[in-house]
CSV table of C-alpha atoms in Angstrom, one decimal:
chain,number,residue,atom,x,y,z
G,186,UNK,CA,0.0,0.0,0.0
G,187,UNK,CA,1.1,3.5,-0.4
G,188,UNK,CA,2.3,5.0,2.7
G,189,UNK,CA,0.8,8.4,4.2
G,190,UNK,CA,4.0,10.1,4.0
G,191,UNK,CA,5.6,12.6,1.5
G,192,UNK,CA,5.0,10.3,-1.5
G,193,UNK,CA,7.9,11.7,-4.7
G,194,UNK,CA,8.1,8.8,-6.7
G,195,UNK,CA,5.1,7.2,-8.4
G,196,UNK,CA,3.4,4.0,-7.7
G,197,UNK,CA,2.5,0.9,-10.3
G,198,UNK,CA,1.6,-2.4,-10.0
G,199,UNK,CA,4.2,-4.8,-10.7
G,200,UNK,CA,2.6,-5.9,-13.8
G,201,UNK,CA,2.0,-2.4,-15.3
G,202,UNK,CA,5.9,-2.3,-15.2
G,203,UNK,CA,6.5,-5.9,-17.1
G,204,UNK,CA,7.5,-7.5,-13.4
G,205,UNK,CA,5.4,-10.5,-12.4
G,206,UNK,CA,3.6,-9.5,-9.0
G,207,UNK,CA,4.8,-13.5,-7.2
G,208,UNK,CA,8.4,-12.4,-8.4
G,209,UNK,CA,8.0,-9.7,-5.9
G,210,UNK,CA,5.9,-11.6,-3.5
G,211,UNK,CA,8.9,-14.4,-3.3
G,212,UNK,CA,11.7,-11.8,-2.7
G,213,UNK,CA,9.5,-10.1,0.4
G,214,UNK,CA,9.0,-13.3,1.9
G,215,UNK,CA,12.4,-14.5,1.3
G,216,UNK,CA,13.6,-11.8,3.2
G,217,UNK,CA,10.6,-12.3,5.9
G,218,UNK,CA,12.6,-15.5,6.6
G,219,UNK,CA,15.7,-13.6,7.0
G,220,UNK,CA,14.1,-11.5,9.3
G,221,UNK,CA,14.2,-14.3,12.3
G,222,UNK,CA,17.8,-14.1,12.2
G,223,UNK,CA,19.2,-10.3,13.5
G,224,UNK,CA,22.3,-10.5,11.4
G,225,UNK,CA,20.2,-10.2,8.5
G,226,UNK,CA,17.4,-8.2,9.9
G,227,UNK,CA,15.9,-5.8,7.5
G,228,UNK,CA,14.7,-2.7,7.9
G,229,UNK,CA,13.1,-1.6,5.0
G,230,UNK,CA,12.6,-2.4,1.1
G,231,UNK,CA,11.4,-0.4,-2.0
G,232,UNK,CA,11.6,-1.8,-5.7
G,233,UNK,CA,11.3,0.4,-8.0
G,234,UNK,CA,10.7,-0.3,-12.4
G,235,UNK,CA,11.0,2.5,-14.2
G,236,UNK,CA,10.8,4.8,-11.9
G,237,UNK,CA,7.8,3.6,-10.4
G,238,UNK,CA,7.7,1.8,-7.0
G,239,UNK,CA,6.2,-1.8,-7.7
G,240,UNK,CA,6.7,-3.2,-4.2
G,241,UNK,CA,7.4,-2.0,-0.6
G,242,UNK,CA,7.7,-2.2,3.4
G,243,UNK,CA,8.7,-1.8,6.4
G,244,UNK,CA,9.4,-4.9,9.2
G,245,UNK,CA,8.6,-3.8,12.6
G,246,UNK,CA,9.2,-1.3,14.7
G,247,UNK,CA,10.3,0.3,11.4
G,248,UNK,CA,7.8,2.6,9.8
G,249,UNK,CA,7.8,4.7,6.3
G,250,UNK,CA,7.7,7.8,8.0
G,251,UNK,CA,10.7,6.8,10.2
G,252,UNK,CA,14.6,8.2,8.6
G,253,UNK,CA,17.2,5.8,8.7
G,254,UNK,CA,21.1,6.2,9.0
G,255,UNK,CA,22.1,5.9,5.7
G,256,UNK,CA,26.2,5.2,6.7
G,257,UNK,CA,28.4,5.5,4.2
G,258,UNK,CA,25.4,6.6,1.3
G,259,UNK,CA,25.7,9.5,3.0
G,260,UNK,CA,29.2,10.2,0.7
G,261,UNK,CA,26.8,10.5,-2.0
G,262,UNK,CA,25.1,13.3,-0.5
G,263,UNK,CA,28.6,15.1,0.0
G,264,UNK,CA,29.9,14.4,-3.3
G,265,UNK,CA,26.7,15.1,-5.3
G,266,UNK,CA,27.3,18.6,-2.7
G,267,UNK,CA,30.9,19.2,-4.2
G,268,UNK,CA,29.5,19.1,-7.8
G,269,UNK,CA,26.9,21.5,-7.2
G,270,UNK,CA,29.5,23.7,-5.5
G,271,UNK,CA,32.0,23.0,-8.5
G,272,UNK,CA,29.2,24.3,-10.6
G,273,UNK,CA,29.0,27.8,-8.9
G,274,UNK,CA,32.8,27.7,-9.0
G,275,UNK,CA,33.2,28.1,-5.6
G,276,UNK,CA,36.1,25.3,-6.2
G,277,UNK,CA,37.6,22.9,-9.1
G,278,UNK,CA,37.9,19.4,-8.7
G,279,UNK,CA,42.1,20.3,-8.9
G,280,UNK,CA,42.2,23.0,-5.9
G,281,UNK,CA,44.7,21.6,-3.5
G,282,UNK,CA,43.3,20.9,0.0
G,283,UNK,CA,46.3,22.7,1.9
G,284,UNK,CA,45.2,26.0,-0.3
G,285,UNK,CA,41.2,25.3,0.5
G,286,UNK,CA,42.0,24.3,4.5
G,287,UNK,CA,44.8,26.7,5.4
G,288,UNK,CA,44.0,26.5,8.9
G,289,UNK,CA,44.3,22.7,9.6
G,290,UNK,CA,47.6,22.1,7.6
G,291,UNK,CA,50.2,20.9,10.1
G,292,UNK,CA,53.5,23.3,10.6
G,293,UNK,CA,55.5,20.8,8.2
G,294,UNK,CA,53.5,20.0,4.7
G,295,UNK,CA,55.1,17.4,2.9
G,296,UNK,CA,55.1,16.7,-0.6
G,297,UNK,CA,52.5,14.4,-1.0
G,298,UNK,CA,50.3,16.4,1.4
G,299,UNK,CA,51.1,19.2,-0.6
G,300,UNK,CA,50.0,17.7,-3.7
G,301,UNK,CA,46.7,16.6,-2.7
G,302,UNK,CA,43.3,17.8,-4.1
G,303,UNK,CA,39.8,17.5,-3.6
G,304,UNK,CA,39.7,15.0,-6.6
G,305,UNK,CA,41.9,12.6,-4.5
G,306,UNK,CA,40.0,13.4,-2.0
G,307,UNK,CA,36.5,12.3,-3.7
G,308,UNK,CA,37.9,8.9,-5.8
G,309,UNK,CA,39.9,8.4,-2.4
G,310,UNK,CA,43.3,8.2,-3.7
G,311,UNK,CA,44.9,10.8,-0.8
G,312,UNK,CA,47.5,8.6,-0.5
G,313,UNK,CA,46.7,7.7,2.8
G,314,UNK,CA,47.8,4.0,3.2
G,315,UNK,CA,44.4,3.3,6.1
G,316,UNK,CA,41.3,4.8,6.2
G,317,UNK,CA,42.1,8.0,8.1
G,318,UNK,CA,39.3,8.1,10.1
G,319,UNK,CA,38.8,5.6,12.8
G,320,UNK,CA,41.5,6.6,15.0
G,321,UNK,CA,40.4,10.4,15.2
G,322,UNK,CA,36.3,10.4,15.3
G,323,UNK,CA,36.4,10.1,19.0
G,324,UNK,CA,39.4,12.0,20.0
G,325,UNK,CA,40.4,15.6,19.0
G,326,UNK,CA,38.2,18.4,18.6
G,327,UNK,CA,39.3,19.6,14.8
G,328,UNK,CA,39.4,16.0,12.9
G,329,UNK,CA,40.6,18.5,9.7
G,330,UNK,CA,43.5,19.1,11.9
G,331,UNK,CA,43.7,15.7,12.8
G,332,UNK,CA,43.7,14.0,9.6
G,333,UNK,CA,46.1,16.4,7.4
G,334,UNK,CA,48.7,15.5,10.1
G,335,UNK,CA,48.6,12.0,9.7
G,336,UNK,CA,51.6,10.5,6.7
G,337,UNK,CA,50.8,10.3,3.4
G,338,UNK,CA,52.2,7.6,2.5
G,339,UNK,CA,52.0,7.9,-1.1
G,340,UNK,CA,51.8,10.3,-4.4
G,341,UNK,CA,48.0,10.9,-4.2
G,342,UNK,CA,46.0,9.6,-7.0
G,343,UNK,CA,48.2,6.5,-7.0
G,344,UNK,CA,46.6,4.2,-4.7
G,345,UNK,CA,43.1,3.8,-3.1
G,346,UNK,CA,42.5,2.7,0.2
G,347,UNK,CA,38.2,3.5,1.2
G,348,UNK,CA,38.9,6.1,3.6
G,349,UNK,CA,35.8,8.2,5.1
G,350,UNK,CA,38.0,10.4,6.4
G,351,UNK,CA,38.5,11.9,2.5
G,352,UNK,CA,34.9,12.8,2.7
G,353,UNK,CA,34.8,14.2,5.8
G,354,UNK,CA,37.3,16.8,4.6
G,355,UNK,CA,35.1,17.4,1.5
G,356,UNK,CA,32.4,18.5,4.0
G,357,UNK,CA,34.9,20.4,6.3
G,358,UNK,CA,36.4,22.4,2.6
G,359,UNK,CA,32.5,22.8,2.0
G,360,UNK,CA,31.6,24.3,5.7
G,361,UNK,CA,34.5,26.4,5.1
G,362,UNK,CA,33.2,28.1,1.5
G,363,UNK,CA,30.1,28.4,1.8
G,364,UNK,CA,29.9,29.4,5.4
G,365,UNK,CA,27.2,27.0,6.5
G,366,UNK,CA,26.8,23.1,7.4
G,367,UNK,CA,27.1,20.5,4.2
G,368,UNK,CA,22.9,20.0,5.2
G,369,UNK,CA,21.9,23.6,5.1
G,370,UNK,CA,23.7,23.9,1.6
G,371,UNK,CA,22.2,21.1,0.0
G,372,UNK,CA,18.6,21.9,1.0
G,373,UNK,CA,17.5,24.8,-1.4
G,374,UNK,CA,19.5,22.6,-3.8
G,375,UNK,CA,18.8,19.0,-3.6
G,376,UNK,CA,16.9,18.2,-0.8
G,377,UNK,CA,13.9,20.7,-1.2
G,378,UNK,CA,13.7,19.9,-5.0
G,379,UNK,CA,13.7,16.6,-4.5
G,380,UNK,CA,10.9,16.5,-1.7
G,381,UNK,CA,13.0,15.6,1.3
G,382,UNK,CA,12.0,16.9,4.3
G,383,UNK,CA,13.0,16.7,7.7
G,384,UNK,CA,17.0,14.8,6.8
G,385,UNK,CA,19.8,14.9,10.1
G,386,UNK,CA,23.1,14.8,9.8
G,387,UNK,CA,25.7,14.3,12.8
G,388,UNK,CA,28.4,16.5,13.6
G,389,UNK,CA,31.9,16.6,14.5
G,390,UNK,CA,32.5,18.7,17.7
G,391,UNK,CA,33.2,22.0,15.2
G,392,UNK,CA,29.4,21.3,14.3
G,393,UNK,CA,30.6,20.2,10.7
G,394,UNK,CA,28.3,17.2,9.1
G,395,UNK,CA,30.8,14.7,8.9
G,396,UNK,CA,30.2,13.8,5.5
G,397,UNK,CA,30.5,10.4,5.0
G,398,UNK,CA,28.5,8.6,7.2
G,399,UNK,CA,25.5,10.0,9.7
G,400,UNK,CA,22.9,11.1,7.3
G,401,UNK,CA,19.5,10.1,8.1
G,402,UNK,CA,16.2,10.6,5.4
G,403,UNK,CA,13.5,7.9,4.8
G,404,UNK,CA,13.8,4.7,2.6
G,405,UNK,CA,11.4,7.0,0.2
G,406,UNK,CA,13.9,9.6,0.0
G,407,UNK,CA,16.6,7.6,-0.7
G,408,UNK,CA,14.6,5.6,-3.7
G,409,UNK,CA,14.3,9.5,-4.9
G,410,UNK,CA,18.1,9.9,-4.9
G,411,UNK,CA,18.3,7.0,-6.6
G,412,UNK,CA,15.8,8.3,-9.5
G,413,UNK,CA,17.6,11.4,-9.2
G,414,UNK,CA,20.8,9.6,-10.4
G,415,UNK,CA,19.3,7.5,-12.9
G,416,UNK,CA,18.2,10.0,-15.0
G,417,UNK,CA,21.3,12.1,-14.8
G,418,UNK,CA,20.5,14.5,-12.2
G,419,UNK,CA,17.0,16.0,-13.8
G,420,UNK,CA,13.9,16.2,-11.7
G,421,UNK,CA,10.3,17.4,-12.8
G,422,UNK,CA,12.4,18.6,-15.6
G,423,UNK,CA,15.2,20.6,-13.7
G,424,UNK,CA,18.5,19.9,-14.2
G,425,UNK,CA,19.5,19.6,-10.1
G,426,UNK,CA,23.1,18.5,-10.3
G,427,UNK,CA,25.0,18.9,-13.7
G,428,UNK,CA,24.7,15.9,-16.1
G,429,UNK,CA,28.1,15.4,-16.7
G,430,UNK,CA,29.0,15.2,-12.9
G,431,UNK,CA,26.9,12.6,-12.3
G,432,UNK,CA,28.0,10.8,-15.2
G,433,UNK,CA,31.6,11.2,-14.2
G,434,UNK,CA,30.3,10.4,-9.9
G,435,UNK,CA,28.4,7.0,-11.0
G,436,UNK,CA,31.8,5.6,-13.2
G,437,UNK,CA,34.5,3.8,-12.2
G,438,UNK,CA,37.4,6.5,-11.8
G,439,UNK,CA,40.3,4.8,-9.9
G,440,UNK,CA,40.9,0.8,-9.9
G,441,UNK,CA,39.9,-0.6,-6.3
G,442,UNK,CA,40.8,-4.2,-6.8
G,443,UNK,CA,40.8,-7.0,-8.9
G,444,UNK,CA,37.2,-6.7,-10.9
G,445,UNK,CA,37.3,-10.0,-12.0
G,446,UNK,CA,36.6,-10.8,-8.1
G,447,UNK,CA,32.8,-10.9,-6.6
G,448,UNK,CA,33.2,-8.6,-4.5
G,449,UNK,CA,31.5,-5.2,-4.9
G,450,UNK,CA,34.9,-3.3,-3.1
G,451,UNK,CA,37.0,-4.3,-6.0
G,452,UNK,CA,35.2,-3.1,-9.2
G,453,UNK,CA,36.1,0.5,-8.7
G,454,UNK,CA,35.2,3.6,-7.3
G,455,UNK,CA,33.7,6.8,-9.1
């Protein structure tokens, strides 16, 4: 049934979109039999078909109306931010991040610190060899700080390592532009347009969103992001986010493993 909340995206029957209704049926109960064991547990489904949502729900206590922590989705939200703000050229994709966070950069700047831009930062290629983040979330007051002292261990934009500590600094070079949090900027912009009301995001103790991960909207809103990417960043027939950056944010741009594995951390990262 369709919920009472903030509906965005259309509903269908399964049928209407060439899907056999027991195809669906079969995958909801499938997961109703995951359900019994909590290291499967779901939360929440939507299927959508041409951009029309064929099946749906929500396994109790959850509810449609209820926003759930998106993680590291969130880092979609951030970079999908960066493009719009590369659009009003309040930044290129080749600034360096010493020239865009002048305040953070430690008293010594090496050379691969020095060479680092936001591009590294988005495709994750700072040259960090571990994920930057983890030992600094629950320790010093300016994480920026924090993470631009760490060693780079290599040339950046040689060697990807998943790091959300990139996209937190994409956030923190955002909060610094525009003079307001990553969630405030990307309301009039994204979130508004897209119908998305009432989205959280956590902050570090600066009160800067942390970028990638803490983001909370509703399994709805999320389908609509989806939507939003499929048809290259148009909604109701507004371009939202510029066509070729979502091209360029939903490709492959550095090598993150052998592809020929299965394993979705290995067939690269846009």
């Amino acid at each position: 049934t369709t919920p009472d909340v903030g509906s965005t995206v259309k509903r269908s029957t399964a049928e209407d979109q060439g899907i056999p209704a027991s195809v669906i049926d079969g995958f909801i109960r499938a997961l109703d039999d995951e359900a019994t064991d909590a290291s499967h547990a779901v939360h929440s489904v939507m299927v959508l078909r041409h951009g029309h949502v064929i099946g749906e729900g929500w396994w109790h206590p959850f509810r449609a109306e209820d926003r759930h922590m998106l993680y590291s989705l969130s880092k979609s939200f951030t970079a999908t931010a960066v493009g719009l703000a590369v659009f009003e050229r309040r930044l290129t994709v080749s600034d360096r991040v010493v020239d865009l966070l002048p305040d953070d950069v430690p008293p010594d700047v090496g050379p691969n610190l020095a060479a680092m831009t936001v591009r590294d930062l988005l495709t994750m290629t700072t040259g960090h060899a571990v994920d930057t983040m983890p030992p600094h979330s629950a320790g010093p007051e300016n994480w920026a700080r924090a993470i631009l002292s760490l060693p780079v261990k290599y040339r950046p934009g040689t060697h990807f390592v998943y790091n959300s500590g990139a996209t937190y600094l994409l956030s923190a070079i955002l909060h610094r532009l525009t003079g307001e949090r990553l969630l405030d900027y990307l309301t009039p912009r994204l979130l508004d347009p897209l119908g998305i009301v009432g989205a959280t995001w956590e902050q570090c103790p600066r009160g800067i969103d942390v970028g990638g991960w803490g983001m909370a909207i509703t399994t709805e809103n999320i389908a609509t992001f989806g939507q939003l990417m499929l048809r290259g960043g148009v909604w109701n027939d507004r371009q939202l986010v510029p066509a070729d950056w979502v091209a360029d944010a939903t490709s492959a741009q550095v090598s993150s493993g052998d592809p020929t594995l299965p394993d979705d951390g290995t067939q690269g990262y846009g």
